[in-house]
Short mmCIF file of C-alpha atoms and ligand atoms in Angstrom, two decimals:
data_model
loop_
_atom_site.label_atom_id
_atom_site.label_comp_id
_atom_site.label_asym_id
_atom_site.label_seq_id
_atom_site.Cartn_x
_atom_site.Cartn_y
_atom_site.Cartn_z
CA MET E 1 19.05 23.52 -21.68
CA THR E 2 20.44 20.35 -19.81
CA VAL E 3 18.04 17.44 -19.35
CA PHE E 4 18.60 14.40 -17.36
CA VAL E 5 16.40 11.47 -18.09
CA THR E 6 16.23 8.19 -16.22
CA GLY E 7 14.98 4.99 -17.77
CA GLY E 8 15.37 6.54 -21.27
CA ALA E 9 16.03 3.20 -22.90
CA GLY E 10 12.49 1.88 -22.15
CA PHE E 11 9.36 2.20 -24.20
CA ILE E 12 8.10 5.71 -23.15
CA GLY E 13 11.50 7.21 -22.15
CA SER E 14 13.08 6.36 -25.63
CA GLN E 15 10.17 8.22 -27.46
CA PHE E 16 10.56 11.06 -25.10
CA ILE E 17 14.27 11.32 -25.88
CA ARG E 18 13.74 10.93 -29.70
CA ASP E 19 11.08 13.71 -29.63
CA TRP E 20 13.00 15.99 -27.33
CA LEU E 21 16.24 15.93 -29.46
CA ALA E 22 14.26 16.37 -32.50
CA GLN E 23 12.83 19.42 -31.17
CA HIS E 24 15.73 20.77 -29.24
CA PRO E 25 18.78 19.43 -31.01
CA SER E 26 21.21 21.79 -29.19
CA ASP E 27 20.14 20.70 -25.73
CA ARG E 28 22.42 18.52 -23.63
CA LEU E 29 20.54 15.22 -22.71
CA ILE E 30 21.84 12.59 -20.29
CA ASN E 31 19.96 9.23 -20.32
CA PHE E 32 20.66 7.30 -17.20
CA ASP E 33 19.42 3.87 -17.35
CA LYS E 34 20.18 0.46 -15.67
CA LEU E 35 19.50 -1.44 -19.00
CA THR E 36 17.29 -3.92 -17.49
CA TYR E 37 15.48 -6.50 -19.37
CA ALA E 38 12.92 -3.91 -20.54
CA ALA E 39 15.52 -1.46 -21.93
CA ASN E 40 16.38 -1.49 -25.60
CA LEU E 41 19.15 0.60 -26.88
CA GLU E 42 17.97 -0.09 -30.54
CA ASN E 43 15.10 2.38 -29.69
CA LEU E 44 17.77 5.18 -29.39
CA ALA E 45 19.79 4.28 -32.46
CA SER E 46 18.40 7.44 -34.17
CA VAL E 47 19.91 9.80 -31.44
CA GLU E 48 23.14 7.85 -30.98
CA GLY E 49 25.20 10.49 -32.92
CA ALA E 50 23.32 13.55 -31.66
CA PRO E 51 26.01 15.89 -30.15
CA GLY E 52 24.26 16.57 -26.97
CA TYR E 53 23.18 13.14 -26.14
CA SER E 54 24.98 10.68 -23.86
CA LEU E 55 24.01 7.37 -22.18
CA VAL E 56 25.21 6.42 -18.72
CA GLN E 57 24.47 2.90 -17.51
CA GLY E 58 23.57 3.00 -13.84
CA ASP E 59 20.89 2.17 -11.24
CA VAL E 60 18.80 4.98 -9.85
CA CYS E 61 19.10 3.17 -6.45
CA ASP E 62 22.74 4.07 -6.33
CA PRO E 63 23.29 7.62 -5.04
CA GLU E 64 26.87 7.78 -5.99
CA ALA E 65 26.24 6.62 -9.61
CA VAL E 66 23.45 9.15 -9.88
CA HIS E 67 25.53 11.96 -8.31
CA ALA E 68 28.35 11.20 -10.83
CA ALA E 69 26.18 11.21 -13.79
CA MET E 70 23.95 14.34 -13.10
CA PRO E 71 25.68 17.69 -13.82
CA ASP E 72 25.10 20.54 -11.33
CA ALA E 73 22.23 22.71 -11.88
CA CYS E 74 20.65 20.76 -14.82
CA ASP E 75 17.32 22.39 -15.96
CA LEU E 76 15.13 19.33 -15.94
CA VAL E 77 15.04 15.81 -14.55
CA VAL E 78 12.64 13.39 -16.08
CA HIS E 79 12.33 10.30 -13.83
CA PHE E 80 10.92 7.53 -15.87
CA ALA E 81 13.02 4.49 -14.61
CA ALA E 82 10.82 2.01 -12.83
CA GLU E 83 9.92 -1.60 -12.98
CA SER E 84 6.68 -1.33 -15.01
CA HIS E 85 4.81 -4.60 -15.50
CA VAL E 86 2.01 -5.51 -13.09
CA ASP E 87 2.27 -9.26 -13.71
CA ARG E 88 5.86 -9.32 -12.72
CA SER E 89 5.09 -7.35 -9.55
CA ILE E 90 2.52 -10.01 -8.65
CA LEU E 91 5.15 -12.62 -9.13
CA SER E 92 7.70 -10.80 -6.95
CA ALA E 93 7.35 -7.29 -5.57
CA THR E 94 10.99 -6.69 -4.10
CA GLU E 95 12.62 -5.11 -7.27
CA PHE E 96 9.46 -2.95 -7.59
CA VAL E 97 9.92 -1.53 -4.11
CA ARG E 98 13.63 -1.19 -4.61
CA ALA E 99 13.63 0.48 -8.05
CA ASN E 100 10.48 2.48 -7.88
CA VAL E 101 10.34 3.56 -4.21
CA LEU E 102 14.12 3.64 -3.11
CA GLY E 103 14.99 4.79 -6.65
CA THR E 104 12.73 7.70 -6.60
CA GLN E 105 14.00 8.90 -3.09
CA VAL E 106 17.58 8.63 -4.46
CA MET E 107 16.68 10.68 -7.46
CA LEU E 108 15.12 13.29 -5.37
CA ASP E 109 17.94 13.53 -3.01
CA VAL E 110 20.54 13.78 -5.74
CA ALA E 111 18.42 16.21 -7.82
CA ARG E 112 18.31 18.50 -4.64
CA ALA E 113 21.89 18.15 -3.81
CA ARG E 114 22.86 18.98 -7.39
CA LYS E 115 20.50 21.87 -7.45
CA ALA E 116 18.48 20.67 -10.38
CA GLY E 117 15.68 22.83 -11.70
CA ARG E 118 12.31 21.02 -12.30
CA PHE E 119 11.80 17.38 -11.39
CA LEU E 120 9.20 15.68 -13.54
CA HIS E 121 8.09 12.42 -11.96
CA ILE E 122 6.34 9.96 -14.13
CA SER E 123 3.55 8.21 -12.47
CA THR E 124 0.59 6.24 -13.62
CA ASP E 125 -3.30 6.14 -13.50
CA GLU E 126 -3.10 2.90 -11.71
CA VAL E 127 -2.34 4.63 -8.48
CA GLY E 128 -6.17 5.53 -8.27
CA GLY E 129 -6.96 1.75 -8.38
CA ASP E 130 -10.29 0.59 -9.76
CA ILE E 131 -12.59 3.25 -10.91
CA PRO E 132 -16.24 2.17 -11.28
CA ALA E 133 -18.07 3.71 -14.14
CA PRO E 134 -19.12 6.35 -14.65
CA ARG E 135 -16.49 7.99 -12.23
CA ALA E 136 -13.13 9.32 -13.57
CA PHE E 137 -10.05 9.55 -11.45
CA LYS E 138 -9.20 13.29 -10.58
CA GLU E 139 -5.91 14.71 -9.53
CA GLY E 140 -7.10 15.33 -6.03
CA ASP E 141 -8.71 11.93 -5.46
CA PRO E 142 -7.44 9.45 -2.80
CA LEU E 143 -4.86 6.92 -4.07
CA GLU E 144 -6.09 3.35 -3.69
CA PRO E 145 -3.54 1.18 -5.70
CA SER E 146 -4.39 -2.53 -6.14
CA SER E 147 -1.20 -4.21 -7.40
CA PRO E 148 2.30 -4.26 -5.89
CA TYR E 149 3.35 -2.29 -8.87
CA ALA E 150 0.62 0.52 -8.51
CA ALA E 151 1.47 0.55 -4.61
CA SER E 152 5.26 1.13 -5.42
CA LYS E 153 4.26 3.98 -7.70
CA THR E 154 1.94 5.41 -5.10
CA ALA E 155 4.76 5.38 -2.47
CA ALA E 156 7.07 7.07 -4.87
CA GLU E 157 4.42 9.83 -5.37
CA HIS E 158 4.05 10.39 -1.70
CA LEU E 159 7.90 10.76 -1.54
CA VAL E 160 7.80 13.34 -4.28
CA ASN E 161 5.02 15.39 -2.64
CA ALA E 162 6.99 15.09 0.81
CA ALA E 163 10.04 16.60 -0.98
CA VAL E 164 7.78 19.44 -2.43
CA ARG E 165 6.51 20.14 1.08
CA THR E 166 9.58 19.74 3.11
CA PHE E 167 12.26 21.18 0.72
CA ALA E 168 10.21 23.36 -1.65
CA ILE E 169 11.62 21.47 -4.64
CA ASP E 170 10.07 22.32 -8.06
CA ALA E 171 8.52 18.88 -8.74
CA ILE E 172 5.61 17.77 -10.93
CA ILE E 173 3.76 14.50 -11.17
CA THR E 174 2.13 13.19 -14.17
CA ARG E 175 -0.23 10.14 -14.26
CA THR E 176 -0.71 8.68 -17.70
CA SER E 177 -3.02 5.97 -18.79
CA ASN E 178 -2.16 2.96 -20.77
CA ASN E 179 0.48 3.77 -23.69
CA TYR E 180 0.80 1.94 -26.93
CA GLY E 181 2.98 2.33 -29.88
CA PRO E 182 6.23 1.16 -31.43
CA TYR E 183 9.17 -0.19 -29.18
CA GLN E 184 7.06 -1.48 -26.35
CA PHE E 185 8.37 -4.68 -24.71
CA PRO E 186 6.20 -7.51 -25.75
CA GLU E 187 4.92 -8.49 -22.41
CA LYS E 188 2.27 -5.76 -22.21
CA LEU E 189 -1.14 -6.47 -23.82
CA LEU E 190 -0.85 -4.81 -27.14
CA PRO E 191 2.69 -5.89 -28.30
CA LEU E 192 2.23 -9.29 -26.86
CA ALA E 193 -1.14 -9.63 -28.69
CA ILE E 194 0.28 -8.30 -31.88
CA SER E 195 3.39 -10.48 -31.97
CA ASN E 196 1.26 -13.52 -31.02
CA MET E 197 -1.23 -12.92 -33.75
CA LEU E 198 1.49 -12.49 -36.20
CA ALA E 199 2.83 -15.83 -35.36
CA ASN E 200 -0.64 -17.37 -35.33
CA ARG E 201 -0.06 -18.13 -31.52
CA PRO E 202 -2.90 -17.95 -28.93
CA VAL E 203 -3.36 -14.64 -27.25
CA PRO E 204 -4.11 -14.89 -23.44
CA VAL E 205 -7.32 -13.03 -22.43
CA TYR E 206 -7.34 -12.70 -18.59
CA GLY E 207 -10.79 -13.59 -17.28
CA ASP E 208 -13.65 -12.25 -19.18
CA GLY E 209 -11.61 -9.54 -21.07
CA LEU E 210 -14.12 -6.95 -20.24
CA GLN E 211 -11.60 -4.86 -18.24
CA VAL E 212 -11.44 -1.19 -19.40
CA ARG E 213 -8.25 0.64 -20.21
CA ASP E 214 -7.80 4.16 -21.59
CA TRP E 215 -5.43 3.86 -24.59
CA ILE E 216 -3.05 6.69 -25.63
CA HIS E 217 -0.51 6.78 -28.23
CA VAL E 218 3.03 7.12 -26.70
CA ALA E 219 3.76 10.21 -28.97
CA ASP E 220 0.72 11.90 -27.58
CA ASN E 221 1.85 11.10 -24.00
CA CYS E 222 5.34 12.44 -24.69
CA ALA E 223 4.05 15.71 -26.15
CA ALA E 224 2.05 16.08 -23.14
CA LEU E 225 5.15 15.56 -20.94
CA HIS E 226 7.03 18.26 -22.94
CA LEU E 227 4.13 20.57 -22.28
CA VAL E 228 4.10 19.89 -18.60
CA ALA E 229 7.89 20.05 -18.29
CA ARG E 230 7.77 23.61 -19.76
CA LYS E 231 4.53 25.08 -18.63
CA GLY E 232 3.28 22.99 -15.78
CA LYS E 233 2.87 24.51 -12.33
CA ALA E 234 5.31 23.59 -9.67
CA GLY E 235 3.91 21.26 -7.07
CA SER E 236 1.00 20.11 -9.33
CA THR E 237 -0.13 16.64 -10.50
CA TYR E 238 -1.45 16.27 -14.11
CA HIS E 239 -3.51 13.49 -15.56
CA ILE E 240 -2.66 12.53 -19.21
CA GLY E 241 -5.16 10.25 -20.84
CA GLY E 242 -6.49 9.21 -24.20
CA ARG E 243 -10.30 9.87 -23.73
CA ASN E 244 -10.39 6.46 -25.45
CA PRO E 245 -11.66 3.73 -23.06
CA ARG E 246 -11.83 0.40 -24.47
CA THR E 247 -12.47 -3.14 -23.16
CA ASN E 248 -9.49 -5.54 -23.86
CA ARG E 249 -11.73 -7.68 -25.98
CA GLU E 250 -12.64 -4.70 -28.02
CA VAL E 251 -8.93 -3.76 -28.56
CA LEU E 252 -8.10 -7.38 -29.45
CA GLY E 253 -10.96 -7.50 -31.92
CA MET E 254 -9.59 -4.46 -33.67
CA LEU E 255 -6.24 -6.17 -33.84
CA LEU E 256 -7.66 -9.23 -35.33
CA GLY E 257 -9.39 -7.15 -37.82
CA ILE E 258 -6.28 -5.35 -38.93
CA LEU E 259 -4.31 -8.52 -39.19
CA GLY E 260 -7.14 -10.60 -40.78
CA LYS E 261 -6.79 -13.34 -38.03
CA PRO E 262 -9.58 -15.52 -36.42
CA GLU E 263 -11.17 -14.90 -33.23
CA SER E 264 -10.08 -18.48 -32.21
CA LEU E 265 -6.68 -17.13 -31.48
CA LEU E 266 -8.10 -15.33 -28.26
CA THR E 267 -7.70 -17.86 -25.40
CA THR E 268 -9.22 -17.21 -22.09
CA VAL E 269 -6.98 -17.87 -19.19
CA THR E 270 -7.25 -17.49 -15.33
CA ASP E 271 -7.70 -13.79 -14.29
CA ARG E 272 -4.86 -11.86 -12.98
CA PRO E 273 -5.11 -11.69 -9.16
CA GLY E 274 -6.46 -8.30 -7.87
CA HIS E 275 -7.13 -7.25 -11.58
CA ASP E 276 -8.41 -3.80 -11.75
CA ARG E 277 -11.63 -3.72 -13.76
CA ARG E 278 -11.53 -0.17 -15.06
CA TYR E 279 -9.16 2.82 -15.24
CA ALA E 280 -10.39 6.23 -16.33
CA VAL E 281 -8.37 9.48 -15.74
CA ASP E 282 -9.91 12.83 -15.86
CA CYS E 283 -7.54 14.86 -17.95
CA THR E 284 -9.58 18.08 -18.00
CA ARG E 285 -6.73 19.98 -16.23
CA MET E 286 -4.19 19.28 -18.92
CA GLU E 287 -6.71 20.34 -21.57
CA GLU E 288 -7.95 23.51 -19.85
CA GLU E 289 -4.89 24.83 -18.03
CA LEU E 290 -2.24 23.78 -20.58
CA GLY E 291 -4.35 23.75 -23.78
CA TRP E 292 -3.22 20.08 -24.44
CA THR E 293 -4.75 18.23 -27.39
CA ARG E 294 -4.04 14.69 -28.74
CA GLU E 295 -2.92 14.15 -32.33
CA VAL E 296 -3.21 10.40 -32.90
CA PRO E 297 -6.65 8.85 -33.54
CA PHE E 298 -6.92 5.33 -31.89
CA GLU E 299 -7.74 3.50 -35.22
CA ASP E 300 -4.74 5.11 -37.04
CA GLY E 301 -2.33 4.74 -34.12
CA LEU E 302 -3.27 1.07 -33.76
CA ARG E 303 -2.78 0.42 -37.50
CA ARG E 304 0.57 2.08 -37.59
CA THR E 305 1.63 0.29 -34.42
CA VAL E 306 0.63 -3.12 -35.90
CA GLN E 307 2.62 -2.20 -39.08
CA TRP E 308 5.58 -1.37 -36.97
CA TYR E 309 5.58 -4.73 -35.36
CA GLN E 310 5.21 -6.43 -38.69
CA ASP E 311 8.15 -4.57 -40.06
CA HIS E 312 10.25 -5.26 -36.90
CA ALA E 313 9.93 -9.07 -36.48
CA ASP E 314 13.69 -9.23 -35.65
CA TRP E 315 13.23 -6.66 -32.90
CA VAL E 316 10.42 -8.70 -31.40
CA ALA E 317 12.40 -11.94 -31.58
CA ARG E 318 15.45 -10.37 -29.87
CA ALA E 319 13.18 -8.56 -27.29
CA LYS E 320 11.53 -12.02 -26.51
CA SER E 321 14.79 -13.89 -26.10
CA GLY E 322 16.40 -11.13 -24.04
CA GLU E 323 19.13 -10.47 -26.57
CA TYR E 324 19.07 -6.69 -26.69
CA ARG E 325 22.30 -6.22 -24.75
CA ASP E 326 24.12 -8.66 -26.77
CA TYR E 327 22.78 -7.02 -29.96
CA TYR E 328 23.96 -3.65 -28.77
CA ALA E 329 27.44 -4.91 -27.80
CA ARG E 330 27.71 -6.43 -31.47
CA GLN E 331 26.39 -3.23 -33.06
CA TYR E 332 28.17 -0.61 -31.08
CA GLY E 333 30.90 -2.52 -29.15
CA THR E 334 30.05 -1.00 -25.83
CA GLN E 335 26.93 -0.29 -23.66
CA THR E 336 27.79 3.19 -22.70
CA ARG E 337 29.43 6.33 -24.11
P1 NAD J 1 9.73 0.23 -19.53
O1 NAD J 1 9.56 -1.03 -18.57
O2 NAD J 1 9.58 0.01 -20.95
O3 NAD J 1 11.14 0.80 -19.33
C1 NAD J 1 11.65 1.19 -17.94
C2 NAD J 1 13.08 1.68 -18.11
O4 NAD J 1 13.67 1.98 -16.90
C3 NAD J 1 14.04 0.59 -18.81
O5 NAD J 1 14.82 1.38 -19.75
C4 NAD J 1 14.81 0.13 -17.63
O6 NAD J 1 16.16 -0.23 -17.92
C5 NAD J 1 14.88 1.32 -16.66
N1 NAD J 1 15.05 0.96 -15.34
C6 NAD J 1 14.42 0.16 -14.61
N2 NAD J 1 14.94 0.09 -13.30
C7 NAD J 1 15.94 0.89 -13.29
C8 NAD J 1 16.84 1.38 -12.27
N3 NAD J 1 16.90 0.81 -10.98
N4 NAD J 1 17.82 2.30 -12.63
C9 NAD J 1 17.83 2.83 -13.84
N5 NAD J 1 17.00 2.49 -14.80
C10 NAD J 1 16.00 1.56 -14.50
O7 NAD J 1 8.67 1.29 -18.85
P2 NAD J 1 7.73 2.28 -19.67
O8 NAD J 1 6.53 1.67 -20.11
O9 NAD J 1 8.44 3.00 -20.65
O10 NAD J 1 7.35 3.28 -18.58
C11 NAD J 1 8.16 4.34 -18.10
C12 NAD J 1 7.48 4.98 -17.05
O11 NAD J 1 6.13 5.43 -17.16
C13 NAD J 1 7.47 4.10 -15.79
O12 NAD J 1 7.83 4.90 -14.59
C14 NAD J 1 6.04 3.69 -15.65
O13 NAD J 1 5.53 3.40 -14.24
C15 NAD J 1 5.23 4.82 -16.20
N6 NAD J 1 4.05 4.59 -16.97
C16 NAD J 1 3.96 3.69 -17.98
C17 NAD J 1 2.72 3.43 -18.66
C18 NAD J 1 2.68 2.52 -19.75
O14 NAD J 1 1.55 2.34 -20.46
N7 NAD J 1 3.78 1.89 -20.19
C19 NAD J 1 1.73 4.16 -18.24
C20 NAD J 1 1.68 5.01 -17.15
C21 NAD J 1 2.99 5.26 -16.53
P1 TYD J 2 -1.05 -4.57 -19.37
O1 TYD J 2 -0.64 -4.14 -20.66
O2 TYD J 2 -0.22 -5.53 -18.49
O3 TYD J 2 -1.29 -3.09 -18.68
P2 TYD J 2 -2.06 -2.81 -17.20
O4 TYD J 2 -2.47 -4.06 -16.50
O5 TYD J 2 -0.83 -2.17 -16.47
O6 TYD J 2 -3.13 -1.87 -17.45
O7 TYD J 2 -2.51 -5.15 -19.53
C1 TYD J 2 -3.59 -4.32 -20.04
C2 TYD J 2 -4.89 -5.17 -19.91
O8 TYD J 2 -4.76 -6.42 -20.60
C3 TYD J 2 -5.02 -5.66 -18.48
O9 TYD J 2 -6.50 -5.66 -18.17
C4 TYD J 2 -4.65 -6.91 -18.39
C5 TYD J 2 -5.02 -7.48 -19.73
N1 TYD J 2 -4.11 -8.51 -20.23
C6 TYD J 2 -4.56 -9.75 -20.86
O10 TYD J 2 -5.85 -9.91 -20.89
N2 TYD J 2 -3.72 -10.66 -21.39
C7 TYD J 2 -2.30 -10.49 -21.49
O11 TYD J 2 -1.65 -11.33 -22.04
C8 TYD J 2 -1.83 -9.28 -20.72
C9 TYD J 2 -0.28 -8.97 -20.73
C10 TYD J 2 -2.71 -8.31 -20.18
#
């Protein structure tokens, strides 16, 4: 099988690639990634020498580059590449529209021209916007994004669905809740909080900290993506969630407990503008249609994640100082192969 992955040097994409190649070592897998600030090729060190693996540095907004990198009739395209952080989208949305909207259209066009098989588009539960309790966001519900990030991901979904309807391409959309685990860039809540706590630095709590997110371990998400890629129904959307809703304060309290740090590290700061109060995806469809189950209980996953960040202080330091690419150049001499 030939698999073309975009954004595979990021947090979720790199887990997907490591897991895919571990399970299908004879597959050919091309990782097409622009290597933005969020990329980290250290995440892929374990697959560097895998016979079927190759990395191409390129921008999903550049049709010629994507065309040149994608082989004819590859079996599966998995489109992770995106600008992914809500706070950055509030500071400036332009790159989100470019990468997430234009980039998705380019991927759809090239995949069609190259006669790719299945197109798996990675979206987010944030396209549903604020979901007041006790409601859960279902696949067919209206999309009501709040942030520029979520709006760009919503636009991308519409383009995928338009291509399904207009050109009858075999595409599937997945919407995942908040992922956590190793190798996550320390701007998102969990890695930021863990690394700050480890350094005895204040952890910013936006507003009252009672916003609810549904946490899923990145390995469980990637197992779900594998399942959807192989068994999902063309033209469908699947929700992937943790069935693990927690307030931010609850999660931060658990981290303080694991690390034995004082509550005084939690520092209330001005709330994020337009902050969604609650996300909640209904993932019954994944469970009932595809028989999906999760493997990682939250407490275990959180402990292991904390341990990983403790053991990878140098990784965190490099991530924070933006040294990934320099590091990679020193280690491997080049950024692509
Ligand atoms: P990330 O920010 O860690 O990684 C994004 C990757 O995409 C990076 O390697 C980056 O270099 C690459 N990229 C960005 N712009 C690109 C471009 N123009 N061309 C080529 N590559 C580009 O993101 P992540 O957390 O791994 O998220 C991956 C996908 O999953 C995104 O589409 C995101 O919207 C979605 N998602 C993430 C979460 C989460 O909790 N992290 C939840 C739901 C959905
Ligand atoms: P984040 O990791 O940015 O994910 P998202 O907003 O996409 O769900 O944030 C998770 C939650 O944590 C969200 O409610 C915002 C909040 N948050 C903080 O309270 N402090 C922080 O420093 C960050 C980054 C997020």
